[in-house]
Amino acid sequence: MTSNGFPTLDAHVGRWPIAGSFTISRGAKTEAVTVIAELRLGAIVGRGECVPYPRYDETPEATLSALLAMQGALASGLDRDGLQTAMPPGAARNALDCALLDLEAKRSGRRIWDLLGRRAPEPCVTAYTISLGAPEVMAKAAAKAAHRPLLKIKLGGDGDPARIAAVRTAAPQSQLIVDANESWTEANLETNLAACAEAGVTLVEQPLPAGQDDALARISRPLAVCADESVHDRNSLDALRGRYDAVNIKLDKTGGLTEGLAMADAARALGFEIMVGCMVATSLSMAPAMLLTPLARFVDLDGPLLLAEDCAHGLHYDGSLVYPPDQALWG
């Protein structure tokens, strides 16, 4: 704690081995690298975690530096409202925003949803991710997870109709959502959407590259399409109208829960359905996103299930059911 009663900030990088590997259209990884912000006020510590994402030119080193550069502003009284303009949206602001919220809750002795006037999160079903691979490999993984009610299937462009058909055969009862991670083209868009519709897929996430998705407005979409890389915060919502039916809200994109909640309210007002998503990270990253789940049709907060080991006081998962965080973890 600083001499004037404001919190002191520390931050560090966390490395978390993935159970096996995690593969999407942009590549594979065996480790989740996070950056954790810690705000100390006397004996109270507020914490937040983020995942720097190379897709947005973020690195752990640059994110850590951006956080530590805020030490002086915090020592001078920077609060959560001021943070929204003091830092741009992105991973670093997410960690600090969530740490400030955690600190608020711990100082008050109340849960953060009560302080914010939000509905308390309840246990809810999260998607479980099947990594991109050959159809037979994905089918084998889907068969092992076929008891789960909601599967998220990573796709990669060429060969996707065979992948989704194989997964559907292996998991006939599961609801399926698919994530192409910008890997489709205008040439194969309608063929791939038709294959998904035939397999009974409920939602397709980010089929085309961000900035090259105007074709979605020119076709008859046979199922709901969700924006991910094309949407970041409230400012990006208007451009999605007519192209997308839903938006994936990830706190590492919005720059924290403060903007995430505001974005969810704005998106619903515009008629978008809400998906709550995550990067591969620990329960400390998932916990703030749980406040968005009462507003969401789809919840994708399976990050800790993909890790070999979670952080201390991690979220409780009962199969695909994820429970709100304990105060010992966050909020």
mmCIF file with all atom_site columns, C-alpha atoms in Angstrom, residues 101 105 108 110-122 257 261 287-288 290-292 294 315 323-327 330-331:
data_model
loop_
_atom_site.group_PDB
_atom_site.id
_atom_site.type_symbol
_atom_site.label_atom_id
_atom_site.label_alt_id
_atom_site.label_comp_id
_atom_site.label_asym_id
_atom_site.label_entity_id
_atom_site.label_seq_id
_atom_site.pdbx_PDB_ins_code
_atom_site.Cartn_x
_atom_site.Cartn_y
_atom_site.Cartn_z
_atom_site.occupancy
_atom_site.B_iso_or_equiv
_atom_site.pdbx_formal_charge
_atom_site.auth_seq_id
_atom_site.auth_comp_id
_atom_site.auth_asym_id
_atom_site.auth_atom_id
_atom_site.pdbx_PDB_model_num
ATOM 1  C CA . LEU A 1 101 ? -12.831 -5.274  -9.262  1.00 0.00 ? 101 LEU A CA 1
ATOM 2  C CA . ALA A 1 105 ? -15.075 -6.817  -3.569  1.00 0.00 ? 105 ALA A CA 1
ATOM 3  C CA . SER A 1 108 ? -16.209 -4.362  0.933   1.00 0.00 ? 108 SER A CA 1
ATOM 4  C CA . ARG A 1 110 ? -19.418 -8.313  -0.583  1.00 0.00 ? 110 ARG A CA 1
ATOM 5  C CA . ARG A 1 111 ? -19.560 -10.251 -3.816  1.00 0.00 ? 111 ARG A CA 1
ATOM 6  C CA . ILE A 1 112 ? -18.717 -8.218  -6.895  1.00 0.00 ? 112 ILE A CA 1
ATOM 7  C CA . TRP A 1 113 ? -22.050 -8.886  -8.625  1.00 0.00 ? 113 TRP A CA 1
ATOM 8  C CA . ASP A 1 114 ? -23.830 -7.309  -5.665  1.00 0.00 ? 114 ASP A CA 1
ATOM 9  C CA . LEU A 1 115 ? -21.558 -4.264  -5.804  1.00 0.00 ? 115 LEU A CA 1
ATOM 10 C CA . LEU A 1 116 ? -22.201 -3.876  -9.543  1.00 0.00 ? 116 LEU A CA 1
ATOM 11 C CA . GLY A 1 117 ? -25.937 -4.464  -9.266  1.00 0.00 ? 117 GLY A CA 1
ATOM 12 C CA . ARG A 1 118 ? -25.775 -7.517  -11.525 1.00 0.00 ? 118 ARG A CA 1
ATOM 13 C CA . ARG A 1 119 ? -27.526 -10.873 -11.391 1.00 0.00 ? 119 ARG A CA 1
ATOM 14 C CA . ALA A 1 120 ? -25.568 -13.429 -9.429  1.00 0.00 ? 120 ALA A CA 1
ATOM 15 C CA . PRO A 1 121 ? -24.118 -16.102 -11.723 1.00 0.00 ? 121 PRO A CA 1
ATOM 16 C CA . GLU A 1 122 ? -25.441 -19.616 -11.327 1.00 0.00 ? 122 GLU A CA 1
ATOM 17 C CA . LEU A 1 257 ? -15.194 -6.925  -17.226 1.00 0.00 ? 257 LEU A CA 1
ATOM 18 C CA . LEU A 1 261 ? -20.687 -5.910  -19.198 1.00 0.00 ? 261 LEU A CA 1
ATOM 19 C CA . ALA A 1 287 ? -14.026 -16.100 -12.863 1.00 0.00 ? 287 ALA A CA 1
ATOM 20 C CA . PRO A 1 288 ? -14.818 -12.507 -13.965 1.00 0.00 ? 288 PRO A CA 1
ATOM 21 C CA . MET A 1 290 ? -18.929 -15.732 -15.035 1.00 0.00 ? 290 MET A CA 1
ATOM 22 C CA . LEU A 1 291 ? -20.726 -12.414 -14.443 1.00 0.00 ? 291 LEU A CA 1
ATOM 23 C CA . LEU A 1 292 ? -21.629 -12.390 -18.135 1.00 0.00 ? 292 LEU A CA 1
ATOM 24 C CA . PRO A 1 294 ? -26.689 -14.729 -17.010 1.00 0.00 ? 294 PRO A CA 1
ATOM 25 C CA . LEU A 1 315 ? -13.532 -22.966 -10.343 1.00 0.00 ? 315 LEU A CA 1
ATOM 26 C CA . TYR A 1 323 ? -19.908 -23.023 -10.833 1.00 0.00 ? 323 TYR A CA 1
ATOM 27 C CA . PRO A 1 324 ? -19.432 -19.380 -9.789  1.00 0.00 ? 324 PRO A CA 1
ATOM 28 C CA . PRO A 1 325 ? -16.095 -18.536 -8.153  1.00 0.00 ? 325 PRO A CA 1
ATOM 29 C CA . ASP A 1 326 ? -15.451 -18.709 -4.438  1.00 0.00 ? 326 ASP A CA 1
ATOM 30 C CA . GLN A 1 327 ? -14.262 -15.488 -2.823  1.00 0.00 ? 327 GLN A CA 1
ATOM 31 C CA . TRP A 1 330 ? -11.914 -13.843 -7.205  1.00 0.00 ? 330 TRP A CA 1
ATOM 32 C CA . GLY A 1 331 ? -14.695 -11.328 -6.644  1.00 0.00 ? 331 GLY A CA 1
#
